[in-house]
């Protein structure tokens, strides 16, 4: 890297660290040094109190817990700071955002408030479990190419009974408004692409965000049924309303597909030939129930493009099944289809970010009781990862003897973290020196704690607002609906 580029990257890192410190309104010095301790600790974070032994954290363990439990962060300002840093973009200059939920499991935290049942996968095959915890909705910006880097932008903890689509829509709207205010998106730029996994009501989210420059791309279950556009209205002497829906498009029934609008074939290194088939202007038939129960007026027709992606083989050797995608755009070209399925594969980079948060940075390690303290610790994780991303071009690879040599631009977040201690000396620290104090007397020896913490039951509803029942497609021996039960052809 040239000296000018290196100086610019270092300046961005220093500016972000200063802005982060100014977002801390209570226990600022301790919270800032706690974030530095996470960045500079040797190896994965195993416990919260263990960070007080890291040299970069100059306070005691009592101040550490006091900062996590009683500190304050100006979250709105920190959100603007995260949206103002340099963000990755797709090949055409487009911003690509991904949203997904990651649970902070607290199955034995009887004193923790506002827990919900979080969906997790067990160790066995098709083992779906509901474990109490705090589900967090996290928004990141995706990169192109083979990488495990993302740019975290926002995090929201879901309360028991929250409407997932409503929370996602509000969160995305706030993120896009901040990106526009930060000049990350300007008039004339390509629309922002939002990538979602299965389980989201993508057509409803697209309808609620129709006034924003955003396109929705989501994976669909293989038993969905969509409708074609309504046929042209013809006068009927017997009267009757004009048809609002055309014929059915059943994902599991090849006979209902008809001719594709676009077909593309791409040679890939991992999957062989990737074939994408797209059908234009398909929409789900909405019903006046659940989220649409209180909708005023006739239900909307939300048209989009359905994409079926198939590959020759999987790298892991697993079951090779087609992937169904829904894109909120219409009249797609071959370039649009290729961009959609390739950016959907990049969505799985957010899973690498979650694993980095939990296994290396110790996001879910602290046994916190108060959900506000959990939110505070979560925002520290987002700022820590952002500092690693800004230091990506400055880090020196401290390679282990058994690791392969990689180019500087190919360093993973964990390998950048190894050398952050050396970069920290160049960025400086805005914190003040700790003042010597004496510990309090504490509880008298031999006395018992007579103030037992209150116990809280787990919310009886999921984050979807419905009581938990095991889905039919999760039960062994149950056939999914409307699939035809015939092998997919073509």
mmCIF file of C-alpha atoms in Angstrom, residues 88-245:
data_model
loop_
_atom_site.group_PDB
_atom_site.id
_atom_site.type_symbol
_atom_site.label_atom_id
_atom_site.label_comp_id
_atom_site.label_asym_id
_atom_site.label_seq_id
_atom_site.Cartn_x
_atom_site.Cartn_y
_atom_site.Cartn_z
ATOM 1 C CA UNK A 88 -18.328 -2.114 0.470
ATOM 2 C CA UNK A 89 -20.241 -2.173 -2.806
ATOM 3 C CA UNK A 90 -21.131 -4.621 -5.532
ATOM 4 C CA UNK A 91 -19.449 -4.677 -8.928
ATOM 5 C CA UNK A 92 -21.942 -2.157 -10.352
ATOM 6 C CA UNK A 93 -21.477 0.226 -7.395
ATOM 7 C CA UNK A 94 -24.648 -0.927 -5.692
ATOM 8 C CA UNK A 95 -25.059 -1.172 -1.913
ATOM 9 C CA UNK A 96 -26.140 -4.671 -0.894
ATOM 10 C CA UNK A 97 -27.591 -5.144 2.587
ATOM 11 C CA UNK A 98 -28.364 -8.390 4.408
ATOM 12 C CA UNK A 99 -30.612 -8.837 7.425
ATOM 13 C CA UNK A 100 -30.719 -11.864 9.687
ATOM 14 C CA UNK A 101 -31.413 -12.804 13.282
ATOM 15 C CA UNK A 102 -28.867 -14.280 15.673
ATOM 16 C CA UNK A 103 -29.931 -15.424 19.147
ATOM 17 C CA UNK A 104 -28.146 -14.764 22.401
ATOM 18 C CA UNK A 105 -29.277 -17.931 24.162
ATOM 19 C CA UNK A 106 -30.025 -17.738 27.889
ATOM 20 C CA UNK A 107 -31.809 -21.028 28.691
ATOM 21 C CA UNK A 108 -30.857 -20.960 32.387
ATOM 22 C CA UNK A 109 -31.267 -17.187 32.907
ATOM 23 C CA UNK A 110 -34.395 -17.249 35.044
ATOM 24 C CA UNK A 111 -33.664 -13.694 36.251
ATOM 25 C CA UNK A 112 -33.346 -12.297 32.715
ATOM 26 C CA UNK A 113 -36.198 -10.169 31.445
ATOM 27 C CA UNK A 114 -37.778 -10.089 27.982
ATOM 28 C CA UNK A 115 -36.575 -13.480 26.795
ATOM 29 C CA UNK A 116 -38.222 -15.128 23.802
ATOM 30 C CA UNK A 117 -38.112 -18.595 22.321
ATOM 31 C CA UNK A 118 -35.341 -18.521 19.708
ATOM 32 C CA UNK A 119 -35.153 -20.973 16.837
ATOM 33 C CA UNK A 120 -31.936 -23.004 16.860
ATOM 34 C CA UNK A 121 -30.635 -26.155 15.188
ATOM 35 C CA UNK A 122 -29.656 -29.142 17.283
ATOM 36 C CA UNK A 123 -26.736 -31.428 16.698
ATOM 37 C CA UNK A 124 -28.813 -34.101 15.007
ATOM 38 C CA UNK A 125 -30.159 -34.008 11.489
ATOM 39 C CA UNK A 126 -33.299 -31.860 11.119
ATOM 40 C CA UNK A 127 -33.290 -31.159 14.860
ATOM 41 C CA UNK A 128 -35.122 -27.869 15.343
ATOM 42 C CA UNK A 129 -35.214 -26.549 18.902
ATOM 43 C CA UNK A 130 -36.735 -23.521 20.602
ATOM 44 C CA UNK A 131 -34.380 -22.190 23.298
ATOM 45 C CA UNK A 132 -35.023 -19.117 25.508
ATOM 46 C CA UNK A 133 -32.834 -16.136 24.763
ATOM 47 C CA UNK A 134 -32.607 -12.672 23.253
ATOM 48 C CA UNK A 135 -32.963 -12.593 19.444
ATOM 49 C CA UNK A 136 -31.075 -9.782 17.712
ATOM 50 C CA UNK A 137 -31.837 -8.473 14.241
ATOM 51 C CA UNK A 138 -28.582 -7.344 12.631
ATOM 52 C CA UNK A 139 -28.092 -5.437 9.369
ATOM 53 C CA UNK A 140 -24.788 -5.589 7.471
ATOM 54 C CA UNK A 141 -23.474 -4.412 4.115
ATOM 55 C CA UNK A 142 -22.081 -7.208 1.934
ATOM 56 C CA UNK A 143 -18.942 -7.361 -0.180
ATOM 57 C CA UNK A 144 -18.380 -9.132 -3.473
ATOM 58 C CA UNK A 145 -16.036 -12.038 -4.057
ATOM 59 C CA UNK A 146 -14.855 -14.735 -1.685
ATOM 60 C CA UNK A 147 -14.575 -13.029 1.685
ATOM 61 C CA UNK A 148 -15.811 -13.283 5.261
ATOM 62 C CA UNK A 149 -15.998 -9.517 5.771
ATOM 63 C CA UNK A 150 -19.179 -7.531 6.218
ATOM 64 C CA UNK A 151 -19.933 -4.002 7.431
ATOM 65 C CA UNK A 152 -22.321 -4.045 10.451
ATOM 66 C CA UNK A 153 -24.749 -1.120 10.410
ATOM 67 C CA UNK A 154 -27.446 -1.768 13.000
ATOM 68 C CA UNK A 155 -28.699 -4.170 15.676
ATOM 69 C CA UNK A 156 -32.139 -4.410 17.268
ATOM 70 C CA UNK A 157 -33.243 -6.768 20.029
ATOM 71 C CA UNK A 158 -36.683 -8.251 19.399
ATOM 72 C CA UNK A 159 -39.147 -8.135 22.269
ATOM 73 C CA UNK A 160 -41.481 -11.112 22.862
ATOM 74 C CA UNK A 161 -44.418 -11.016 20.482
ATOM 75 C CA UNK A 162 -42.853 -8.489 18.071
ATOM 76 C CA UNK A 163 -43.996 -8.485 14.444
ATOM 77 C CA UNK A 164 -40.935 -9.632 12.513
ATOM 78 C CA UNK A 165 -41.899 -7.974 9.233
ATOM 79 C CA UNK A 166 -42.793 -4.692 10.968
ATOM 80 C CA UNK A 167 -39.542 -4.603 12.941
ATOM 81 C CA UNK A 168 -37.494 -5.479 9.855
ATOM 82 C CA UNK A 169 -39.235 -2.811 7.798
ATOM 83 C CA UNK A 170 -38.722 -0.111 10.426
ATOM 84 C CA UNK A 171 -35.088 -1.083 10.908
ATOM 85 C CA UNK A 172 -34.328 -1.099 7.171
ATOM 86 C CA UNK A 173 -36.119 2.210 6.701
ATOM 87 C CA UNK A 174 -33.991 3.827 9.402
ATOM 88 C CA UNK A 175 -30.785 2.355 7.951
ATOM 89 C CA UNK A 176 -31.549 3.561 4.426
ATOM 90 C CA UNK A 177 -32.483 7.038 5.689
ATOM 91 C CA UNK A 178 -29.122 7.250 7.473
ATOM 92 C CA UNK A 179 -27.259 6.030 4.370
ATOM 93 C CA UNK A 180 -28.961 8.687 2.258
ATOM 94 C CA UNK A 181 -28.186 11.360 4.856
ATOM 95 C CA UNK A 182 -24.539 10.231 4.876
ATOM 96 C CA UNK A 183 -24.413 10.508 1.046
ATOM 97 C CA UNK A 184 -23.764 6.776 0.735
ATOM 98 C CA UNK A 185 -26.637 6.724 -1.786
ATOM 99 C CA UNK A 186 -27.425 9.601 -4.136
ATOM 100 C CA UNK A 187 -29.959 10.247 -6.851
ATOM 101 C CA UNK A 188 -29.015 8.310 -9.955
ATOM 102 C CA UNK A 189 -27.234 5.511 -8.088
ATOM 103 C CA UNK A 190 -28.466 1.917 -8.501
ATOM 104 C CA UNK A 191 -31.169 0.961 -6.035
ATOM 105 C CA UNK A 192 -30.050 -0.688 -2.794
ATOM 106 C CA UNK A 193 -30.482 -4.467 -2.789
ATOM 107 C CA UNK A 194 -31.793 -6.066 0.430
ATOM 108 C CA UNK A 195 -31.107 -9.811 0.694
ATOM 109 C CA UNK A 196 -33.184 -11.983 3.043
ATOM 110 C CA UNK A 197 -33.221 -15.663 3.849
ATOM 111 C CA UNK A 198 -36.272 -17.906 4.022
ATOM 112 C CA UNK A 199 -38.774 -17.145 6.783
ATOM 113 C CA UNK A 200 -39.392 -13.487 5.903
ATOM 114 C CA UNK A 201 -42.548 -12.156 4.304
ATOM 115 C CA UNK A 202 -40.623 -10.665 1.396
ATOM 116 C CA UNK A 203 -43.652 -9.394 -0.613
ATOM 117 C CA UNK A 204 -44.999 -7.580 2.433
ATOM 118 C CA UNK A 205 -41.600 -6.015 3.176
ATOM 119 C CA UNK A 206 -41.342 -4.921 -0.469
ATOM 120 C CA UNK A 207 -44.809 -3.343 -0.218
ATOM 121 C CA UNK A 208 -43.955 -1.477 2.994
ATOM 122 C CA UNK A 209 -40.670 -0.181 1.543
ATOM 123 C CA UNK A 210 -42.031 0.710 -1.884
ATOM 124 C CA UNK A 211 -41.318 4.431 -1.332
ATOM 125 C CA UNK A 212 -37.584 3.843 -0.796
ATOM 126 C CA UNK A 213 -34.853 3.144 -3.409
ATOM 127 C CA UNK A 214 -34.563 -0.511 -2.386
ATOM 128 C CA UNK A 215 -35.117 -3.889 -4.039
ATOM 129 C CA UNK A 216 -35.948 -7.041 -2.083
ATOM 130 C CA UNK A 217 -34.367 -10.425 -2.795
ATOM 131 C CA UNK A 218 -35.408 -13.345 -0.604
ATOM 132 C CA UNK A 219 -35.316 -17.113 -0.607
ATOM 133 C CA UNK A 220 -38.658 -18.925 -0.699
ATOM 134 C CA UNK A 221 -39.753 -22.313 0.534
ATOM 135 C CA UNK A 222 -40.119 -24.993 -2.100
ATOM 136 C CA UNK A 223 -43.845 -25.507 -1.372
ATOM 137 C CA UNK A 224 -44.977 -21.966 -2.213
ATOM 138 C CA UNK A 225 -47.713 -21.196 -4.742
ATOM 139 C CA UNK A 226 -47.696 -17.943 -6.719
ATOM 140 C CA UNK A 227 -50.133 -16.516 -9.250
ATOM 141 C CA UNK A 228 -49.663 -15.172 -12.740
ATOM 142 C CA UNK A 229 -50.996 -11.779 -13.873
ATOM 143 C CA UNK A 230 -54.732 -11.570 -14.389
ATOM 144 C CA UNK A 231 -55.880 -12.180 -17.986
ATOM 145 C CA UNK A 232 -57.255 -9.219 -19.979
ATOM 146 C CA UNK A 233 -60.775 -8.327 -18.913
ATOM 147 C CA UNK A 234 -63.520 -9.339 -21.276
ATOM 148 C CA UNK A 235 -67.100 -8.252 -21.068
ATOM 149 C CA UNK A 236 -69.271 -10.920 -19.488
ATOM 150 C CA UNK A 237 -73.001 -10.597 -20.195
ATOM 151 C CA UNK A 238 -73.722 -12.380 -16.919
ATOM 152 C CA UNK A 239 -71.755 -9.776 -14.958
ATOM 153 C CA UNK A 240 -69.207 -10.467 -12.241
ATOM 154 C CA UNK A 241 -65.979 -8.867 -11.064
ATOM 155 C CA UNK A 242 -62.842 -8.863 -13.224
ATOM 156 C CA UNK A 243 -60.285 -11.479 -12.268
ATOM 157 C CA UNK A 244 -57.403 -10.196 -10.086
ATOM 158 C CA UNK A 245 -55.226 -13.325 -10.360
#
